[in-house]
PDB file of C-alpha atoms in Angstrom:
ATOM      1  CA  MET A 121       4.703 -11.897 -13.589  1.00  0.00           C
ATOM      2  CA  SER A 122       3.855 -15.604 -13.717  1.00  0.00           C
ATOM      3  CA  ASP A 123       5.119 -16.311 -10.182  1.00  0.00           C
ATOM      4  CA  ALA A 124       3.259 -13.387  -8.622  1.00  0.00           C
ATOM      5  CA  VAL A 125       1.721 -13.933  -5.208  1.00  0.00           C
ATOM      6  CA  VAL A 126      -0.707 -11.077  -5.848  1.00  0.00           C
ATOM      7  CA  GLU A 127      -1.472  -9.320  -9.115  1.00  0.00           C
ATOM      8  CA  VAL A 128      -3.949  -6.559  -9.908  1.00  0.00           C
ATOM      9  CA  ASN A 129      -5.000  -5.581 -13.405  1.00  0.00           C
ATOM     10  CA  ASN A 130      -6.643  -2.236 -14.255  1.00  0.00           C
ATOM     11  CA  LEU A 131      -8.067  -2.039 -10.735  1.00  0.00           C
ATOM     12  CA  LYS A 132     -10.623   0.696 -10.083  1.00  0.00           C
ATOM     13  CA  LYS A 133     -12.580   1.893  -7.074  1.00  0.00           C
ATOM     14  CA  HIS A 134     -15.010   4.764  -7.537  1.00  0.00           C
ATOM     15  CA  PHE A 135     -17.091   6.182  -4.697  1.00  0.00           C
ATOM     16  CA  TYR A 136     -20.330   7.578  -6.088  1.00  0.00           C
ATOM     17  CA  LEU A 137     -21.744  10.804  -4.688  1.00  0.00           C
ATOM     18  CA  ARG A 138     -25.289  12.103  -4.503  1.00  0.00           C
ATOM     19  CA  ARG A 139     -26.684  14.233  -7.294  1.00  0.00           C
ATOM     20  CA  SER A 140     -28.826  17.246  -6.650  1.00  0.00           C
ATOM     21  CA  LEU A 141     -32.436  16.997  -7.792  1.00  0.00           C
ATOM     22  CA  LYS A 142     -31.675  19.550 -10.495  1.00  0.00           C
ATOM     23  CA  ASP A 143     -28.782  17.470 -11.854  1.00  0.00           C
ATOM     24  CA  ALA A 144     -30.848  14.279 -11.699  1.00  0.00           C
ATOM     25  CA  LEU A 145     -33.707  15.869 -13.665  1.00  0.00           C
ATOM     26  CA  ALA A 146     -31.188  17.207 -16.174  1.00  0.00           C
ATOM     27  CA  GLY A 147     -29.846  13.685 -16.671  1.00  0.00           C
ATOM     28  CA  LYS A 148     -26.326  14.535 -15.569  1.00  0.00           C
ATOM     29  CA  PRO A 149     -24.131  11.537 -14.660  1.00  0.00           C
ATOM     30  CA  VAL A 150     -23.673  10.581 -11.009  1.00  0.00           C
ATOM     31  CA  PRO A 151     -20.441  12.221  -9.774  1.00  0.00           C
ATOM     32  CA  ALA A 152     -17.781   9.903  -8.410  1.00  0.00           C
ATOM     33  CA  VAL A 153     -14.515  10.113  -6.522  1.00  0.00           C
ATOM     34  CA  ARG A 154     -12.083   7.985  -8.531  1.00  0.00           C
ATOM     35  CA  ALA A 155     -10.003   6.871  -5.560  1.00  0.00           C
ATOM     36  CA  VAL A 156      -8.278   4.128  -7.563  1.00  0.00           C
ATOM     37  CA  ASP A 157      -8.423   4.450 -11.329  1.00  0.00           C
ATOM     38  CA  GLY A 158      -6.790   1.779 -13.462  1.00  0.00           C
ATOM     39  CA  VAL A 159      -3.889   0.567 -11.300  1.00  0.00           C
ATOM     40  CA  SER A 160      -1.925  -2.522 -12.388  1.00  0.00           C
ATOM     41  CA  PHE A 161       1.046  -4.199 -10.690  1.00  0.00           C
ATOM     42  CA  SER A 162       2.189  -7.487  -9.184  1.00  0.00           C
ATOM     43  CA  VAL A 163       4.056  -8.649  -6.094  1.00  0.00           C
ATOM     44  CA  GLY A 164       6.422 -11.623  -6.213  1.00  0.00           C
ATOM     45  CA  LYS A 165       7.259 -13.987  -3.361  1.00  0.00           C
ATOM     46  CA  GLY A 166       9.359 -12.264  -0.715  1.00  0.00           C
ATOM     47  CA  GLU A 167       9.098  -8.937  -2.541  1.00  0.00           C
ATOM     48  CA  ILE A 168       8.287  -5.599  -0.914  1.00  0.00           C
ATOM     49  CA  VAL A 169       6.450  -3.199  -3.214  1.00  0.00           C
ATOM     50  CA  GLY A 170       5.971   0.350  -1.981  1.00  0.00           C
ATOM     51  CA  VAL A 171       2.954   2.507  -2.809  1.00  0.00           C
ATOM     52  CA  VAL A 172       3.715   6.181  -2.212  1.00  0.00           C
ATOM     53  CA  GLY A 173       1.952   9.486  -2.713  1.00  0.00           C
ATOM     54  CA  GLU A 174       0.351  12.415  -0.948  1.00  0.00           C
ATOM     55  CA  SER A 175      -2.650  12.053   1.343  1.00  0.00           C
ATOM     56  CA  GLY A 176      -5.742  11.460  -0.762  1.00  0.00           C
ATOM     57  CA  CYS A 177      -3.905   9.852  -3.686  1.00  0.00           C
ATOM     58  CA  GLY A 178      -5.753   6.543  -3.198  1.00  0.00           C
ATOM     59  CA  LYS A 179      -2.990   4.379  -1.750  1.00  0.00           C
ATOM     60  CA  THR A 180      -4.889   3.244   1.367  1.00  0.00           C
ATOM     61  CA  THR A 181      -8.004   2.522  -0.680  1.00  0.00           C
ATOM     62  CA  LEU A 182      -5.849   0.474  -3.064  1.00  0.00           C
ATOM     63  CA  GLY A 183      -4.613  -1.688  -0.187  1.00  0.00           C
ATOM     64  CA  ARG A 184      -8.111  -2.345   1.080  1.00  0.00           C
ATOM     65  CA  VAL A 185      -9.444  -3.164  -2.375  1.00  0.00           C
ATOM     66  CA  ILE A 186      -6.623  -5.662  -2.953  1.00  0.00           C
ATOM     67  CA  LEU A 187      -7.629  -7.404   0.288  1.00  0.00           C
ATOM     68  CA  LYS A 188     -11.298  -7.219  -0.746  1.00  0.00           C
ATOM     69  CA  LEU A 189     -12.187  -5.280   2.380  1.00  0.00           C
ATOM     70  CA  ILE A 190     -13.746  -2.917  -0.164  1.00  0.00           C
ATOM     71  CA  GLU A 191     -15.271  -4.289  -3.355  1.00  0.00           C
ATOM     72  CA  PRO A 192     -13.624  -3.025  -6.566  1.00  0.00           C
ATOM     73  CA  THR A 193     -15.606  -1.088  -9.140  1.00  0.00           C
ATOM     74  CA  ALA A 194     -13.724  -2.738 -12.008  1.00  0.00           C
ATOM     75  CA  GLY A 195     -10.529  -4.641 -12.763  1.00  0.00           C
ATOM     76  CA  GLN A 196      -9.136  -7.958 -11.566  1.00  0.00           C
ATOM     77  CA  ILE A 197      -7.364  -9.252  -8.450  1.00  0.00           C
ATOM     78  CA  PHE A 198      -5.365 -12.473  -8.617  1.00  0.00           C
ATOM     79  CA  VAL A 199      -3.964 -14.405  -5.648  1.00  0.00           C
ATOM     80  CA  GLU A 200      -1.445 -17.047  -6.735  1.00  0.00           C
ATOM     81  CA  GLY A 201      -3.088 -17.107 -10.156  1.00  0.00           C
ATOM     82  CA  LYS A 202      -6.679 -17.383  -8.894  1.00  0.00           C
ATOM     83  CA  ASP A 203      -9.077 -14.596  -9.824  1.00  0.00           C
ATOM     84  CA  ILE A 204     -10.749 -13.566  -6.543  1.00  0.00           C
ATOM     85  CA  THR A 205     -12.387 -10.395  -7.868  1.00  0.00           C
ATOM     86  CA  HIS A 206     -15.962 -11.634  -7.757  1.00  0.00           C
ATOM     87  CA  LEU A 207     -15.764 -14.177  -4.935  1.00  0.00           C
ATOM     88  CA  LYS A 208     -18.467 -13.939  -2.287  1.00  0.00           C
ATOM     89  CA  PRO A 209     -17.496 -13.315   1.370  1.00  0.00           C
ATOM     90  CA  GLU A 210     -17.868 -16.989   2.299  1.00  0.00           C
ATOM     91  CA  GLU A 211     -15.749 -17.983  -0.711  1.00  0.00           C
ATOM     92  CA  MET A 212     -13.038 -15.533   0.373  1.00  0.00           C
ATOM     93  CA  LYS A 213     -12.428 -17.243   3.729  1.00  0.00           C
ATOM     94  CA  PRO A 214      -9.564 -19.511   2.553  1.00  0.00           C
ATOM     95  CA  TYR A 215      -7.860 -16.514   0.926  1.00  0.00           C
ATOM     96  CA  ARG A 216      -8.125 -14.458   4.113  1.00  0.00           C
ATOM     97  CA  ARG A 217      -5.519 -16.795   5.600  1.00  0.00           C
ATOM     98  CA  GLN A 218      -3.119 -15.876   2.801  1.00  0.00           C
ATOM     99  CA  MET A 219      -3.671 -12.091   2.919  1.00  0.00           C
ATOM    100  CA  GLN A 220      -3.357  -9.986   6.060  1.00  0.00           C
ATOM    101  CA  LEU A 221      -3.324  -6.303   7.016  1.00  0.00           C
ATOM    102  CA  VAL A 222      -1.177  -4.330   9.452  1.00  0.00           C
ATOM    103  CA  PHE A 223      -2.933  -1.114  10.421  1.00  0.00           C
ATOM    104  CA  GLN A 224      -1.370   2.305  10.758  1.00  0.00           C
ATOM    105  CA  ASP A 225      -2.272   2.938  14.386  1.00  0.00           C
ATOM    106  CA  PRO A 226      -0.942   0.378  16.902  1.00  0.00           C
ATOM    107  CA  PHE A 227      -2.858   2.204  19.648  1.00  0.00           C
ATOM    108  CA  GLU A 228      -6.295   1.883  18.032  1.00  0.00           C
ATOM    109  CA  SER A 229      -6.026  -1.476  16.234  1.00  0.00           C
ATOM    110  CA  MET A 230      -6.184  -3.586  19.421  1.00  0.00           C
ATOM    111  CA  ASN A 231      -8.936  -4.159  21.959  1.00  0.00           C
ATOM    112  CA  PRO A 232      -7.577  -2.762  25.247  1.00  0.00           C
ATOM    113  CA  ARG A 233      -9.576  -5.365  27.193  1.00  0.00           C
ATOM    114  CA  MET A 234      -7.877  -8.290  25.483  1.00  0.00           C
ATOM    115  CA  ASP A 235      -4.483  -9.611  26.506  1.00  0.00           C
ATOM    116  CA  ILE A 236      -1.794 -10.289  23.913  1.00  0.00           C
ATOM    117  CA  TYR A 237      -2.622 -14.005  23.842  1.00  0.00           C
ATOM    118  CA  SER A 238      -6.241 -13.278  22.885  1.00  0.00           C
ATOM    119  CA  ILE A 239      -5.295 -10.583  20.367  1.00  0.00           C
ATOM    120  CA  ILE A 240      -2.939 -12.856  18.428  1.00  0.00           C
ATOM    121  CA  ALA A 241      -5.278 -15.861  18.765  1.00  0.00           C
ATOM    122  CA  GLU A 242      -8.235 -13.997  17.267  1.00  0.00           C
ATOM    123  CA  PRO A 243      -7.386 -14.727  13.581  1.00  0.00           C
ATOM    124  CA  LEU A 244      -7.031 -18.432  14.458  1.00  0.00           C
ATOM    125  CA  ARG A 245     -10.451 -18.431  16.093  1.00  0.00           C
ATOM    126  CA  ILE A 246     -12.052 -16.634  13.141  1.00  0.00           C
ATOM    127  CA  GLN A 247     -10.608 -19.263  10.802  1.00  0.00           C
ATOM    128  CA  GLY A 248     -11.700 -22.126  13.072  1.00  0.00           C
ATOM    129  CA  LEU A 249      -8.112 -23.145  13.817  1.00  0.00           C
ATOM    130  CA  ASP A 250      -8.437 -22.984  17.597  1.00  0.00           C
ATOM    131  CA  LYS A 251      -9.584 -26.531  18.376  1.00  0.00           C
ATOM    132  CA  ASP A 252      -6.312 -27.525  20.044  1.00  0.00           C
ATOM    133  CA  GLU A 253      -5.427 -24.932  22.685  1.00  0.00           C
ATOM    134  CA  HIS A 254      -1.878 -26.254  23.027  1.00  0.00           C
ATOM    135  CA  GLU A 255      -1.349 -25.777  19.279  1.00  0.00           C
ATOM    136  CA  VAL A 256      -2.834 -22.282  19.470  1.00  0.00           C
ATOM    137  CA  GLU A 257      -0.427 -21.302  22.240  1.00  0.00           C
ATOM    138  CA  ALA A 258       2.507 -22.765  20.312  1.00  0.00           C
ATOM    139  CA  LYS A 259       1.603 -20.679  17.248  1.00  0.00           C
ATOM    140  CA  ILE A 260       1.249 -17.546  19.352  1.00  0.00           C
ATOM    141  CA  ARG A 261       4.644 -18.071  20.953  1.00  0.00           C
ATOM    142  CA  LYS A 262       6.194 -18.716  17.544  1.00  0.00           C
ATOM    143  CA  SER A 263       4.692 -15.492  16.160  1.00  0.00           C
ATOM    144  CA  LEU A 264       6.012 -13.489  19.100  1.00  0.00           C
ATOM    145  CA  GLU A 265       9.492 -14.893  18.571  1.00  0.00           C
ATOM    146  CA  GLU A 266       9.331 -14.116  14.846  1.00  0.00           C
ATOM    147  CA  VAL A 267       8.761 -10.445  15.665  1.00  0.00           C
ATOM    148  CA  GLU A 268      11.586 -10.572  18.216  1.00  0.00           C
ATOM    149  CA  LEU A 269       9.463 -10.268  21.351  1.00  0.00           C
ATOM    150  CA  LYS A 270      11.437 -12.733  23.436  1.00  0.00           C
ATOM    151  CA  PRO A 271      10.932 -14.500  25.722  1.00  0.00           C
ATOM    152  CA  ALA A 272       7.258 -14.873  24.856  1.00  0.00           C
ATOM    153  CA  ASP A 273       6.345 -15.363  28.516  1.00  0.00           C
ATOM    154  CA  GLU A 274       7.113 -11.695  29.167  1.00  0.00           C
ATOM    155  CA  TYR A 275       4.466 -10.525  26.699  1.00  0.00           C
ATOM    156  CA  ILE A 276       1.848 -13.204  26.186  1.00  0.00           C
ATOM    157  CA  TYR A 277      -0.452 -12.254  29.082  1.00  0.00           C
ATOM    158  CA  ARG A 278       0.160  -8.521  29.138  1.00  0.00           C
ATOM    159  CA  TYR A 279      -2.272  -5.884  27.858  1.00  0.00           C
ATOM    160  CA  PRO A 280      -1.722  -3.305  25.080  1.00  0.00           C
ATOM    161  CA  HIS A 281      -1.452  -0.372  27.496  1.00  0.00           C
ATOM    162  CA  GLU A 282       1.524  -2.075  29.149  1.00  0.00           C
ATOM    163  CA  LEU A 283       3.552  -2.022  25.918  1.00  0.00           C
ATOM    164  CA  SER A 284       5.391   0.693  24.006  1.00  0.00           C
ATOM    165  CA  GLY A 285       4.254   1.832  20.558  1.00  0.00           C
ATOM    166  CA  GLY A 286       6.965  -0.208  18.858  1.00  0.00           C
ATOM    167  CA  GLN A 287       6.043  -3.321  20.836  1.00  0.00           C
ATOM    168  CA  ARG A 288       2.375  -2.867  19.957  1.00  0.00           C
ATOM    169  CA  GLN A 289       3.193  -2.645  16.265  1.00  0.00           C
ATOM    170  CA  ARG A 290       5.243  -5.838  16.592  1.00  0.00           C
ATOM    171  CA  ILE A 291       2.198  -7.450  18.192  1.00  0.00           C
ATOM    172  CA  ALA A 292       0.121  -6.268  15.210  1.00  0.00           C
ATOM    173  CA  ILE A 293       2.624  -7.913  12.860  1.00  0.00           C
ATOM    174  CA  ALA A 294       2.621 -11.083  15.005  1.00  0.00           C
ATOM    175  CA  ARG A 295      -1.179 -11.169  14.724  1.00  0.00           C
ATOM    176  CA  ALA A 296      -0.852 -10.986  10.935  1.00  0.00           C
ATOM    177  CA  LEU A 297       1.824 -13.714  10.898  1.00  0.00           C
ATOM    178  CA  VAL A 298      -0.005 -16.256  13.054  1.00  0.00           C
ATOM    179  CA  LEU A 299      -1.899 -17.599  10.013  1.00  0.00           C
ATOM    180  CA  ASP A 300       1.328 -17.971   7.978  1.00  0.00           C
ATOM    181  CA  PRO A 301       0.152 -15.581   5.236  1.00  0.00           C
ATOM    182  CA  GLU A 302       1.789 -15.240   1.851  1.00  0.00           C
ATOM    183  CA  PHE A 303       1.028 -11.540   1.589  1.00  0.00           C
ATOM    184  CA  ILE A 304       0.669  -8.581   3.973  1.00  0.00           C
ATOM    185  CA  VAL A 305      -0.546  -5.053   3.289  1.00  0.00           C
ATOM    186  CA  ALA A 306       1.276  -2.749   5.710  1.00  0.00           C
ATOM    187  CA  ASP A 307      -0.581   0.571   5.743  1.00  0.00           C
ATOM    188  CA  GLU A 308       1.707   3.311   7.107  1.00  0.00           C
ATOM    189  CA  PRO A 309       2.965   0.880   9.809  1.00  0.00           C
ATOM    190  CA  VAL A 310       5.629   3.216  11.229  1.00  0.00           C
ATOM    191  CA  SER A 311       4.133   6.682  10.739  1.00  0.00           C
ATOM    192  CA  MET A 312       2.852   6.876  14.327  1.00  0.00           C
ATOM    193  CA  LEU A 313       6.008   5.480  15.932  1.00  0.00           C
ATOM    194  CA  ASP A 314       8.957   7.382  17.352  1.00  0.00           C
ATOM    195  CA  VAL A 315      11.773   7.882  14.869  1.00  0.00           C
ATOM    196  CA  SER A 316      14.072   5.870  17.143  1.00  0.00           C
ATOM    197  CA  ILE A 317      12.047   2.670  16.675  1.00  0.00           C
ATOM    198  CA  ARG A 318      10.827   3.037  13.084  1.00  0.00           C
ATOM    199  CA  GLY A 319      13.982   1.414  11.757  1.00  0.00           C
ATOM    200  CA  GLU A 320      13.470  -1.624  13.980  1.00  0.00           C
ATOM    201  CA  VAL A 321       9.991  -2.289  12.585  1.00  0.00           C
ATOM    202  CA  LEU A 322      11.136  -1.708   8.989  1.00  0.00           C
ATOM    203  CA  ASN A 323      14.092  -4.055   9.440  1.00  0.00           C
ATOM    204  CA  LEU A 324      11.707  -6.649  10.868  1.00  0.00           C
ATOM    205  CA  MET A 325       9.636  -6.457   7.673  1.00  0.00           C
ATOM    206  CA  LEU A 326      12.808  -6.836   5.606  1.00  0.00           C
ATOM    207  CA  ARG A 327      13.829  -9.917   7.564  1.00  0.00           C
ATOM    208  CA  LEU A 328      10.386 -11.514   7.218  1.00  0.00           C
ATOM    209  CA  ALA A 329      10.504 -10.963   3.454  1.00  0.00           C
ATOM    210  CA  LYS A 330      13.989 -12.440   3.080  1.00  0.00           C
ATOM    211  CA  GLU A 331      13.809 -15.307   5.583  1.00  0.00           C
ATOM    212  CA  LYS A 332      10.133 -16.339   5.424  1.00  0.00           C
ATOM    213  CA  GLY A 333       9.326 -15.226   1.886  1.00  0.00           C
ATOM    214  CA  VAL A 334       6.438 -13.022   3.034  1.00  0.00           C
ATOM    215  CA  SER A 335       5.397 -10.504   0.380  1.00  0.00           C
ATOM    216  CA  PHE A 336       4.466  -6.960   1.363  1.00  0.00           C
ATOM    217  CA  VAL A 337       2.685  -3.977  -0.097  1.00  0.00           C
ATOM    218  CA  TYR A 338       4.128  -1.125   1.948  1.00  0.00           C
ATOM    219  CA  ILE A 339       1.845   1.928   1.841  1.00  0.00           C
ATOM    220  CA  THR A 340       3.529   5.158   2.876  1.00  0.00           C
ATOM    221  CA  HIS A 341       3.911   8.870   2.228  1.00  0.00           C
ATOM    222  CA  ASP A 342       7.581   8.628   3.277  1.00  0.00           C
ATOM    223  CA  LEU A 343       9.889   8.030   0.323  1.00  0.00           C
ATOM    224  CA  ALA A 344      12.914   7.723   2.599  1.00  0.00           C
ATOM    225  CA  THR A 345      11.552   4.626   4.363  1.00  0.00           C
ATOM    226  CA  ALA A 346      10.254   3.209   1.068  1.00  0.00           C
ATOM    227  CA  ARG A 347      13.730   3.520  -0.390  1.00  0.00           C
ATOM    228  CA  HIS A 348      15.124   1.656   2.632  1.00  0.00           C
ATOM    229  CA  ILE A 349      13.006  -1.501   2.377  1.00  0.00           C
ATOM    230  CA  CYS A 350      11.267  -1.662  -1.015  1.00  0.00           C
ATOM    231  CA  ASP A 351      12.325  -3.635  -4.064  1.00  0.00           C
ATOM    232  CA  ARG A 352       9.988  -1.656  -6.304  1.00  0.00           C
ATOM    233  CA  ILE A 353       7.961   1.498  -5.771  1.00  0.00           C
ATOM    234  CA  LEU A 354       4.690   2.615  -7.325  1.00  0.00           C
ATOM    235  CA  VAL A 355       3.901   6.352  -7.225  1.00  0.00           C
ATOM    236  CA  MET A 356       0.223   7.370  -7.206  1.00  0.00           C
ATOM    237  CA  TYR A 357      -1.417  10.706  -7.958  1.00  0.00           C
ATOM    238  CA  LEU A 358      -5.198  11.217  -7.855  1.00  0.00           C
ATOM    239  CA  GLY A 359      -5.893   7.492  -8.130  1.00  0.00           C
ATOM    240  CA  GLU A 360      -3.518   6.758 -11.008  1.00  0.00           C
ATOM    241  CA  THR A 361      -0.027   5.297 -11.254  1.00  0.00           C
ATOM    242  CA  VAL A 362       2.377   7.916 -12.583  1.00  0.00           C
ATOM    243  CA  GLU A 363       5.640   5.996 -12.145  1.00  0.00           C
ATOM    244  CA  GLN A 364       6.681   2.450 -11.258  1.00  0.00           C
ATOM    245  CA  CYS A 365      10.257   1.165 -11.007  1.00  0.00           C
ATOM    246  CA  THR A 366      12.928  -0.105  -8.625  1.00  0.00           C
ATOM    247  CA  ALA A 367      13.719   1.914  -5.512  1.00  0.00           C
ATOM    248  CA  ASP A 368      17.138   2.886  -6.884  1.00  0.00           C
ATOM    249  CA  GLN A 369      15.681   3.994 -10.223  1.00  0.00           C
ATOM    250  CA  LEU A 370      13.124   6.135  -8.437  1.00  0.00           C
ATOM    251  CA  VAL A 371      15.677   7.884  -6.236  1.00  0.00           C
ATOM    252  CA  TYR A 372      18.535   8.298  -8.705  1.00  0.00           C
ATOM    253  CA  GLN A 373      16.612   8.714 -11.966  1.00  0.00           C
ATOM    254  CA  PRO A 374      13.040   9.883 -11.306  1.00  0.00           C
ATOM    255  CA  LEU A 375      11.329  10.673 -14.598  1.00  0.00           C
ATOM    256  CA  HIS A 376       7.893  11.985 -13.670  1.00  0.00           C
ATOM    257  CA  PRO A 377       7.555  15.611 -12.480  1.00  0.00           C
ATOM    258  CA  TYR A 378       5.376  14.507  -9.566  1.00  0.00           C
ATOM    259  CA  THR A 379       7.941  11.943  -8.417  1.00  0.00           C
ATOM    260  CA  ARG A 380      10.658  14.583  -8.550  1.00  0.00           C
ATOM    261  CA  ALA A 381       8.545  16.869  -6.407  1.00  0.00           C
ATOM    262  CA  LEU A 382       8.046  14.136  -3.808  1.00  0.00           C
ATOM    263  CA  ILE A 383      11.752  13.338  -3.716  1.00  0.00           C
ATOM    264  CA  SER A 384      12.784  16.974  -3.421  1.00  0.00           C
ATOM    265  CA  ALA A 385      10.555  17.266  -0.352  1.00  0.00           C
ATOM    266  CA  VAL A 386      12.274  14.483   1.613  1.00  0.00           C
ATOM    267  CA  LEU A 387      15.720  13.895   0.124  1.00  0.00           C
ATOM    268  CA  PRO A 388      18.605  16.305  -0.537  1.00  0.00           C
ATOM    269  CA  PRO A 389      18.219  17.743  -4.051  1.00  0.00           C
ATOM    270  CA  LYS A 390      20.678  16.567  -6.678  1.00  0.00           C
ATOM    271  CA  PRO A 391      20.805  19.070  -9.536  1.00  0.00           C
ATOM    272  CA  GLN A 392      20.848  17.382 -12.916  1.00  0.00           C
ATOM    273  CA  LYS A 393      21.775  19.053 -16.153  1.00  0.00           C
ATOM    274  CA  GLY A 394      18.635  19.487 -18.188  1.00  0.00           C
ATOM    275  CA  GLY A 395      16.545  18.000 -15.390  1.00  0.00           C
ATOM    276  CA  ILE A 396      12.868  18.673 -14.804  1.00  0.00           C
ATOM    277  CA  SER A 397      12.012  21.240 -12.142  1.00  0.00           C
ATOM    278  CA  ALA A 398      10.775  19.734  -8.887  1.00  0.00           C
ATOM    279  CA  VAL A 399       8.423  22.623  -8.104  1.00  0.00           C
ATOM    280  CA  LEU A 400       4.674  22.036  -8.423  1.00  0.00           C
ATOM    281  CA  GLU A 401       2.193  24.899  -8.482  1.00  0.00           C
ATOM    282  CA  GLY A 402      -1.176  25.122  -6.765  1.00  0.00           C
ATOM    283  CA  GLU A 403      -3.126  22.566  -4.745  1.00  0.00           C
ATOM    284  CA  VAL A 404      -4.228  18.996  -5.429  1.00  0.00           C
ATOM    285  CA  PRO A 405      -7.437  19.117  -7.551  1.00  0.00           C
ATOM    286  CA  ASN A 406     -10.787  17.756  -6.403  1.00  0.00           C
ATOM    287  CA  ALA A 407     -10.763  13.965  -6.825  1.00  0.00           C
ATOM    288  CA  ALA A 408     -14.457  14.065  -7.734  1.00  0.00           C
ATOM    289  CA  ASN A 409     -13.670  16.322 -10.681  1.00  0.00           C
ATOM    290  CA  PRO A 410     -10.095  15.598 -11.804  1.00  0.00           C
ATOM    291  CA  PRO A 411      -8.519  17.601 -14.631  1.00  0.00           C
ATOM    292  CA  SER A 412      -8.808  16.319 -18.186  1.00  0.00           C
ATOM    293  CA  GLY A 413      -5.807  14.701 -19.825  1.00  0.00           C
ATOM    294  CA  CYS A 414      -2.876  14.312 -17.464  1.00  0.00           C
ATOM    295  CA  ARG A 415      -4.217  14.941 -13.971  1.00  0.00           C
ATOM    296  CA  LEU A 416      -1.030  16.739 -12.967  1.00  0.00           C
ATOM    297  CA  HIS A 417      -1.049  19.246 -15.827  1.00  0.00           C
ATOM    298  CA  PRO A 418      -2.499  22.252 -13.880  1.00  0.00           C
ATOM    299  CA  ARG A 419       0.456  22.011 -11.463  1.00  0.00           C
ATOM    300  CA  CYS A 420       3.193  20.675 -13.740  1.00  0.00           C
ATOM    301  CA  PRO A 421       6.165  22.923 -14.655  1.00  0.00           C
ATOM    302  CA  ILE A 422       6.627  21.278 -18.072  1.00  0.00           C
ATOM    303  CA  ALA A 423       2.972  20.930 -19.140  1.00  0.00           C
ATOM    304  CA  LYS A 424       2.081  21.672 -22.765  1.00  0.00           C
ATOM    305  CA  ASP A 425      -1.197  21.737 -24.710  1.00  0.00           C
ATOM    306  CA  ILE A 426      -1.256  17.972 -25.227  1.00  0.00           C
ATOM    307  CA  CYS A 427      -1.175  17.393 -21.466  1.00  0.00           C
ATOM    308  CA  SER A 428      -4.626  18.918 -20.929  1.00  0.00           C
ATOM    309  CA  LYS A 429      -6.143  16.950 -23.805  1.00  0.00           C
ATOM    310  CA  VAL A 430      -4.584  13.472 -23.812  1.00  0.00           C
ATOM    311  CA  SER A 431      -4.072  11.261 -20.781  1.00  0.00           C
ATOM    312  CA  PRO A 432      -0.564   9.744 -21.003  1.00  0.00           C
ATOM    313  CA  GLU A 433      -0.243   5.967 -20.980  1.00  0.00           C
ATOM    314  CA  LEU A 434       1.944   4.206 -18.431  1.00  0.00           C
ATOM    315  CA  LYS A 435       4.772   3.111 -20.717  1.00  0.00           C
ATOM    316  CA  ASP A 436       8.080   1.299 -20.293  1.00  0.00           C
ATOM    317  CA  VAL A 437      10.902   3.701 -21.148  1.00  0.00           C
ATOM    318  CA  GLY A 438      13.561   1.033 -20.573  1.00  0.00           C
ATOM    319  CA  ASP A 439      14.745  -1.325 -17.816  1.00  0.00           C
ATOM    320  CA  ASN A 440      11.141  -1.958 -16.686  1.00  0.00           C
ATOM    321  CA  HIS A 441      10.851   1.698 -15.689  1.00  0.00           C
ATOM    322  CA  LEU A 442       7.206   2.669 -16.220  1.00  0.00           C
ATOM    323  CA  VAL A 443       6.197   6.325 -16.507  1.00  0.00           C
ATOM    324  CA  ALA A 444       2.944   8.096 -17.393  1.00  0.00           C
ATOM    325  CA  CYS A 445       4.248  11.329 -18.914  1.00  0.00           C
ATOM    326  CA  HIS A 446       4.277  12.585 -22.503  1.00  0.00           C
ATOM    327  CA  PHE A 447       7.813  13.933 -22.113  1.00  0.00           C
ATOM    328  CA  ALA A 448       9.548  11.403 -19.863  1.00  0.00           C
ATOM    329  CA  GLU A 449      12.443   9.477 -21.339  1.00  0.00           C
ATOM    330  CA  LYS A 450      15.643   7.820 -20.151  1.00  0.00           C
ATOM    331  CA  LYS A 451      18.791   9.898 -20.385  1.00  0.00           C
TER     332      LYS A 451
END
C-alpha cells in the first residue's frame, strides 16, 4: 500500500548451522533454519496487523527482523517509503525513534534497580533528547497518562517490583511511546498477564491506534485476542505466510487447513457443509529440513500428490483474502 508506515517484501531470515566435516568434504550445502522465508505485508497508519502461529513458526523472528534487531538474509524493509534494509547501525538511529518494541515479559524487560522515571527516560537519553530535564519529565508524565497510569506522581518514582504485572506492561508501552513512534512491534504483550487484565492492555493498544494513529504488529499465538484487536491477520507456518486477510474473514471463512486447525483449538467449532477438516496429523517438521512442496502436506487432511511437489503461491482468492493452498477457494 502506498501509505504504508512499514512494508516488507519477500523478507527472509535464515540461521545457518554447522556442517560436519564429512558433509563439508562431500560439498553438501550448509544447512539452515529458515525462520522467516519470503514474507510480504504492509501496515498502514493506525492499523493493527496480527501475526499468529504456533511456537517456532517464525513470528518473533519476523518482528525482530522488521525492527532490524536482526539483519535479514534477503528481502526489503521499507519505513514510510524509505528502504532501510541495508542501512548501517549509525544510519538506523533516526528510524529507531519511529519503530519501537514491547517485549513479552514485563518482569524481565526492566532493570529492577531503575525507577520508573529512569526506565521511561532511557530511550530519550539513547537518542540524545535529554538535554532539558524539565522537558524529559514532561514527556514521561505524558507517556504515563497515555497508558492510563494516573496521576503520574503515584508511579514516576516507584520501582518495578512495586507494580503489578499489568502496570509493568503499561510502563513498557509508555517507554515505547515516549519517542512518539509511528510503529510498535508488540511481541506477545499479554501472554504473561492474568486473564483479568489482558483485556485492559489490549484495549489500550486499540485506543492508541485509533486516537494517536500508532501502527502495531501484534505477535501472538492467541487467535482470540488477535480477533479482538486486529484489522488484519497474517498466519505463519514454518517461516511462511499461509493465509492473510481481515480478522473477520479469518474467523468466519478460514480457507487454509492450518488456519482452520488453529481456530478449532481456541474458538467453538462451526461445522460448515463441505468444509475442510480441522484435524492435523503428526508433529511440526524440523525447520532446518522442511518438507518439499507445501510445508504442511505431511500433516494436512486434504493433501494430494501435487502438495508434496509444488509449493503453493500466496494468491488472492477474492476480497484481498490471500491463501497459500492449491485447493483453497471462496465459497
